[in-house]
Amino acid sequence: RLGQAPVYGIPGVETFLPLLFTEFQKRNFSLQKLAKFTSYNVVNKYHVENKKAQIKTGFDADLIIIDPNIKSKISAKNLFSKSNWTPFEGREILMQLTHTFLAGELVFENNEFLVNKTQAQELIFKNCLNKKFTYNFCENLKFSRFFNK
């Protein structure tokens, strides 16, 4: 809008999983395949050193719970993004995220954040895989993942 500071980026982070789940459901793919596709494979491909993507003793308890029986349509007015639009407006989704746990702590429940502070955890990528970035990004490449209200 004219006169307003733009919101940077493309909205999509919070619609990624519902849209992907919906497409997996339409194709009769399993939840295990979805979890492997969105978690385990990513951690292995990018050599994330942190204890991620597995539910077992000693690993981070970063988990989500979904309700696959709640159907809805994506609407920008219901998203937490600072942007007031989404390229997925009106798309039907076949699930609703009900709970999010970070490091075992319940931080989101039934469309409401339960924490006020910013939580960040450094993700350490062990190796650089893409050769064109090897010069700039090499051993012990570090990124942070953020969770903001």
PDB file of C-alpha atoms in Angstrom:
ATOM      1  CA  ARG A   1       0.000   0.000   0.000  1.00  0.00           C
ATOM      2  CA  LEU A   2       1.170   3.448  -0.856  1.00  0.00           C
ATOM      3  CA  GLY A   3       2.897   5.170   2.039  1.00  0.00           C
ATOM      4  CA  GLN A   4       3.402   2.012   4.096  1.00  0.00           C
ATOM      5  CA  ALA A   5       6.717   0.282   4.655  1.00  0.00           C
ATOM      6  CA  PRO A   6       6.795  -3.022   2.762  1.00  0.00           C
ATOM      7  CA  VAL A   7       6.868  -6.352   4.523  1.00  0.00           C
ATOM      8  CA  TYR A   8       9.792  -8.312   3.114  1.00  0.00           C
ATOM      9  CA  GLY A   9       9.689 -11.870   1.900  1.00  0.00           C
ATOM     10  CA  ILE A  10       7.007 -14.124   0.510  1.00  0.00           C
ATOM     11  CA  PRO A  11       4.399 -15.489   2.892  1.00  0.00           C
ATOM     12  CA  GLY A  12       4.523 -19.251   2.951  1.00  0.00           C
ATOM     13  CA  VAL A  13       6.318 -20.627   5.987  1.00  0.00           C
ATOM     14  CA  GLU A  14       3.165 -21.315   7.960  1.00  0.00           C
ATOM     15  CA  THR A  15       1.248 -22.609   4.930  1.00  0.00           C
ATOM     16  CA  PHE A  16       4.012 -24.980   3.767  1.00  0.00           C
ATOM     17  CA  LEU A  17       3.114 -27.951   5.971  1.00  0.00           C
ATOM     18  CA  PRO A  18      -0.688 -27.744   5.588  1.00  0.00           C
ATOM     19  CA  LEU A  19      -0.354 -27.528   1.805  1.00  0.00           C
ATOM     20  CA  LEU A  20       2.206 -30.329   1.662  1.00  0.00           C
ATOM     21  CA  PHE A  21       0.115 -32.535   3.981  1.00  0.00           C
ATOM     22  CA  THR A  22      -2.921 -31.918   1.766  1.00  0.00           C
ATOM     23  CA  GLU A  23      -1.027 -32.975  -1.363  1.00  0.00           C
ATOM     24  CA  PHE A  24       0.366 -36.062   0.408  1.00  0.00           C
ATOM     25  CA  GLN A  25      -3.172 -37.020   1.482  1.00  0.00           C
ATOM     26  CA  LYS A  26      -4.509 -36.618  -2.057  1.00  0.00           C
ATOM     27  CA  ARG A  27      -1.813 -39.014  -3.274  1.00  0.00           C
ATOM     28  CA  ASN A  28      -2.296 -41.494  -0.389  1.00  0.00           C
ATOM     29  CA  PHE A  29       1.247 -41.028   0.897  1.00  0.00           C
ATOM     30  CA  SER A  30       1.856 -41.969   4.533  1.00  0.00           C
ATOM     31  CA  LEU A  31       2.510 -39.623   7.453  1.00  0.00           C
ATOM     32  CA  GLN A  32       5.843 -41.412   7.880  1.00  0.00           C
ATOM     33  CA  LYS A  33       6.820 -40.420   4.344  1.00  0.00           C
ATOM     34  CA  LEU A  34       5.812 -36.810   5.017  1.00  0.00           C
ATOM     35  CA  ALA A  35       7.860 -36.736   8.246  1.00  0.00           C
ATOM     36  CA  LYS A  36      10.846 -38.235   6.467  1.00  0.00           C
ATOM     37  CA  PHE A  37      10.501 -35.753   3.593  1.00  0.00           C
ATOM     38  CA  THR A  38      10.221 -32.666   5.831  1.00  0.00           C
ATOM     39  CA  SER A  39      12.565 -33.615   8.668  1.00  0.00           C
ATOM     40  CA  TYR A  40      14.832 -36.635   8.478  1.00  0.00           C
ATOM     41  CA  ASN A  41      15.908 -36.216   4.836  1.00  0.00           C
ATOM     42  CA  VAL A  42      16.626 -32.503   5.294  1.00  0.00           C
ATOM     43  CA  VAL A  43      18.806 -33.104   8.356  1.00  0.00           C
ATOM     44  CA  ASN A  44      20.734 -35.842   6.564  1.00  0.00           C
ATOM     45  CA  LYS A  45      21.144 -34.012   3.260  1.00  0.00           C
ATOM     46  CA  TYR A  46      22.468 -30.855   4.889  1.00  0.00           C
ATOM     47  CA  HIS A  47      24.415 -32.654   7.615  1.00  0.00           C
ATOM     48  CA  VAL A  48      22.814 -30.827  10.542  1.00  0.00           C
ATOM     49  CA  GLU A  49      24.858 -31.703  13.619  1.00  0.00           C
ATOM     50  CA  ASN A  50      22.162 -30.884  16.145  1.00  0.00           C
ATOM     51  CA  LYS A  51      20.073 -33.724  17.501  1.00  0.00           C
ATOM     52  CA  LYS A  52      17.131 -33.286  15.126  1.00  0.00           C
ATOM     53  CA  ALA A  53      14.495 -35.169  13.137  1.00  0.00           C
ATOM     54  CA  GLN A  54      14.195 -38.284  15.279  1.00  0.00           C
ATOM     55  CA  ILE A  55      12.028 -39.118  18.245  1.00  0.00           C
ATOM     56  CA  LYS A  56      14.468 -40.793  20.597  1.00  0.00           C
ATOM     57  CA  THR A  57      16.326 -40.232  23.846  1.00  0.00           C
ATOM     58  CA  GLY A  58      18.925 -37.472  23.636  1.00  0.00           C
ATOM     59  CA  PHE A  59      17.351 -35.738  20.647  1.00  0.00           C
ATOM     60  CA  ASP A  60      15.541 -32.402  20.702  1.00  0.00           C
ATOM     61  CA  ALA A  61      11.837 -32.761  21.275  1.00  0.00           C
ATOM     62  CA  ASP A  62      10.760 -30.430  18.470  1.00  0.00           C
ATOM     63  CA  LEU A  63       7.369 -31.824  17.519  1.00  0.00           C
ATOM     64  CA  ILE A  64       4.035 -30.810  16.098  1.00  0.00           C
ATOM     65  CA  ILE A  65       0.609 -32.330  16.533  1.00  0.00           C
ATOM     66  CA  ILE A  66      -1.957 -31.973  13.787  1.00  0.00           C
ATOM     67  CA  ASP A  67      -5.637 -32.753  13.492  1.00  0.00           C
ATOM     68  CA  PRO A  68      -6.216 -34.352  10.071  1.00  0.00           C
ATOM     69  CA  ASN A  69      -9.986 -34.169  10.548  1.00  0.00           C
ATOM     70  CA  ILE A  70     -10.209 -30.368  10.379  1.00  0.00           C
ATOM     71  CA  LYS A  71     -10.630 -29.001   6.866  1.00  0.00           C
ATOM     72  CA  SER A  72     -10.361 -25.289   6.190  1.00  0.00           C
ATOM     73  CA  LYS A  73      -9.292 -22.732   3.619  1.00  0.00           C
ATOM     74  CA  ILE A  74      -6.172 -20.604   3.824  1.00  0.00           C
ATOM     75  CA  SER A  75      -6.906 -16.951   4.519  1.00  0.00           C
ATOM     76  CA  ALA A  76      -4.362 -14.189   5.042  1.00  0.00           C
ATOM     77  CA  LYS A  77      -6.463 -12.792   7.898  1.00  0.00           C
ATOM     78  CA  ASN A  78      -5.852 -16.000   9.890  1.00  0.00           C
ATOM     79  CA  LEU A  79      -2.087 -16.164   9.400  1.00  0.00           C
ATOM     80  CA  PHE A  80       0.524 -14.928  11.875  1.00  0.00           C
ATOM     81  CA  SER A  81       2.708 -13.466   9.126  1.00  0.00           C
ATOM     82  CA  LYS A  82       3.233  -9.713   9.129  1.00  0.00           C
ATOM     83  CA  SER A  83       2.192  -9.751   5.505  1.00  0.00           C
ATOM     84  CA  ASN A  84      -1.468  -9.129   4.814  1.00  0.00           C
ATOM     85  CA  TRP A  85      -1.630 -11.445   1.798  1.00  0.00           C
ATOM     86  CA  THR A  86      -0.843 -15.003   0.755  1.00  0.00           C
ATOM     87  CA  PRO A  87      -0.447 -16.550  -2.688  1.00  0.00           C
ATOM     88  CA  PHE A  88      -2.501 -19.464  -1.343  1.00  0.00           C
ATOM     89  CA  GLU A  89      -5.635 -17.489  -0.447  1.00  0.00           C
ATOM     90  CA  GLY A  90      -8.692 -19.753  -0.592  1.00  0.00           C
ATOM     91  CA  ARG A  91      -6.768 -23.021  -1.030  1.00  0.00           C
ATOM     92  CA  GLU A  92      -8.350 -25.908   0.861  1.00  0.00           C
ATOM     93  CA  ILE A  93      -6.184 -27.679   3.420  1.00  0.00           C
ATOM     94  CA  LEU A  94      -6.932 -31.015   5.036  1.00  0.00           C
ATOM     95  CA  MET A  95      -5.399 -30.492   8.479  1.00  0.00           C
ATOM     96  CA  GLN A  96      -4.916 -28.040  11.294  1.00  0.00           C
ATOM     97  CA  LEU A  97      -1.824 -27.616  13.420  1.00  0.00           C
ATOM     98  CA  THR A  98      -2.959 -27.916  17.038  1.00  0.00           C
ATOM     99  CA  HIS A  99       0.263 -28.067  19.093  1.00  0.00           C
ATOM    100  CA  THR A 100       3.943 -27.195  18.692  1.00  0.00           C
ATOM    101  CA  PHE A 101       6.714 -28.269  21.064  1.00  0.00           C
ATOM    102  CA  LEU A 102      10.224 -26.798  20.967  1.00  0.00           C
ATOM    103  CA  ALA A 103      12.824 -28.633  23.021  1.00  0.00           C
ATOM    104  CA  GLY A 104       9.940 -30.411  24.750  1.00  0.00           C
ATOM    105  CA  GLU A 105       8.201 -27.178  25.772  1.00  0.00           C
ATOM    106  CA  LEU A 106       4.646 -26.548  24.568  1.00  0.00           C
ATOM    107  CA  VAL A 107       4.855 -23.192  22.786  1.00  0.00           C
ATOM    108  CA  PHE A 108       1.733 -23.190  20.597  1.00  0.00           C
ATOM    109  CA  GLU A 109      -1.680 -24.656  21.292  1.00  0.00           C
ATOM    110  CA  ASN A 110      -4.981 -24.327  19.423  1.00  0.00           C
ATOM    111  CA  ASN A 111      -3.959 -21.282  17.381  1.00  0.00           C
ATOM    112  CA  GLU A 112      -2.399 -19.405  20.293  1.00  0.00           C
ATOM    113  CA  PHE A 113       1.239 -18.826  21.228  1.00  0.00           C
ATOM    114  CA  LEU A 114       2.043 -19.684  24.834  1.00  0.00           C
ATOM    115  CA  VAL A 115       5.402 -17.890  25.032  1.00  0.00           C
ATOM    116  CA  ASN A 116       6.247 -14.217  24.733  1.00  0.00           C
ATOM    117  CA  LYS A 117       9.973 -14.385  24.230  1.00  0.00           C
ATOM    118  CA  THR A 118      11.971 -15.120  21.117  1.00  0.00           C
ATOM    119  CA  GLN A 119      13.598 -18.508  21.172  1.00  0.00           C
ATOM    120  CA  ALA A 120      16.505 -19.268  18.905  1.00  0.00           C
ATOM    121  CA  GLN A 121      18.667 -22.302  18.494  1.00  0.00           C
ATOM    122  CA  GLU A 122      21.747 -22.413  16.373  1.00  0.00           C
ATOM    123  CA  LEU A 123      21.772 -25.077  13.669  1.00  0.00           C
ATOM    124  CA  ILE A 124      25.219 -26.241  12.656  1.00  0.00           C
ATOM    125  CA  PHE A 125      25.667 -27.663   9.158  1.00  0.00           C
ATOM    126  CA  LYS A 126      28.678 -29.983   9.160  1.00  0.00           C
ATOM    127  CA  ASN A 127      29.598 -29.860   5.451  1.00  0.00           C
ATOM    128  CA  CYS A 128      28.962 -27.667   2.460  1.00  0.00           C
ATOM    129  CA  LEU A 129      27.336 -29.694  -0.292  1.00  0.00           C
ATOM    130  CA  ASN A 130      26.802 -27.159  -3.036  1.00  0.00           C
ATOM    131  CA  LYS A 131      30.191 -26.522  -4.642  1.00  0.00           C
ATOM    132  CA  LYS A 132      29.352 -23.058  -5.900  1.00  0.00           C
ATOM    133  CA  PHE A 133      28.926 -21.957  -2.259  1.00  0.00           C
ATOM    134  CA  THR A 134      31.985 -23.786  -0.916  1.00  0.00           C
ATOM    135  CA  TYR A 135      34.189 -20.679  -1.097  1.00  0.00           C
ATOM    136  CA  ASN A 136      31.783 -18.598   0.985  1.00  0.00           C
ATOM    137  CA  PHE A 137      30.340 -21.298   3.203  1.00  0.00           C
ATOM    138  CA  CYS A 138      32.616 -24.031   4.435  1.00  0.00           C
ATOM    139  CA  GLU A 139      33.109 -26.328   7.445  1.00  0.00           C
ATOM    140  CA  ASN A 140      30.867 -25.621  10.429  1.00  0.00           C
ATOM    141  CA  LEU A 141      28.472 -23.400   8.517  1.00  0.00           C
ATOM    142  CA  LYS A 142      26.086 -21.929  11.097  1.00  0.00           C
ATOM    143  CA  PHE A 143      22.495 -20.760  10.792  1.00  0.00           C
ATOM    144  CA  SER A 144      19.831 -19.954  13.347  1.00  0.00           C
ATOM    145  CA  ARG A 145      16.219 -20.953  13.354  1.00  0.00           C
ATOM    146  CA  PHE A 146      13.900 -18.541  15.063  1.00  0.00           C
ATOM    147  CA  PHE A 147      10.559 -18.879  16.702  1.00  0.00           C
ATOM    148  CA  ASN A 148       8.776 -15.547  17.081  1.00  0.00           C
ATOM    149  CA  LYS A 149       5.357 -14.639  18.292  1.00  0.00           C
TER     150      LYS A 149
END
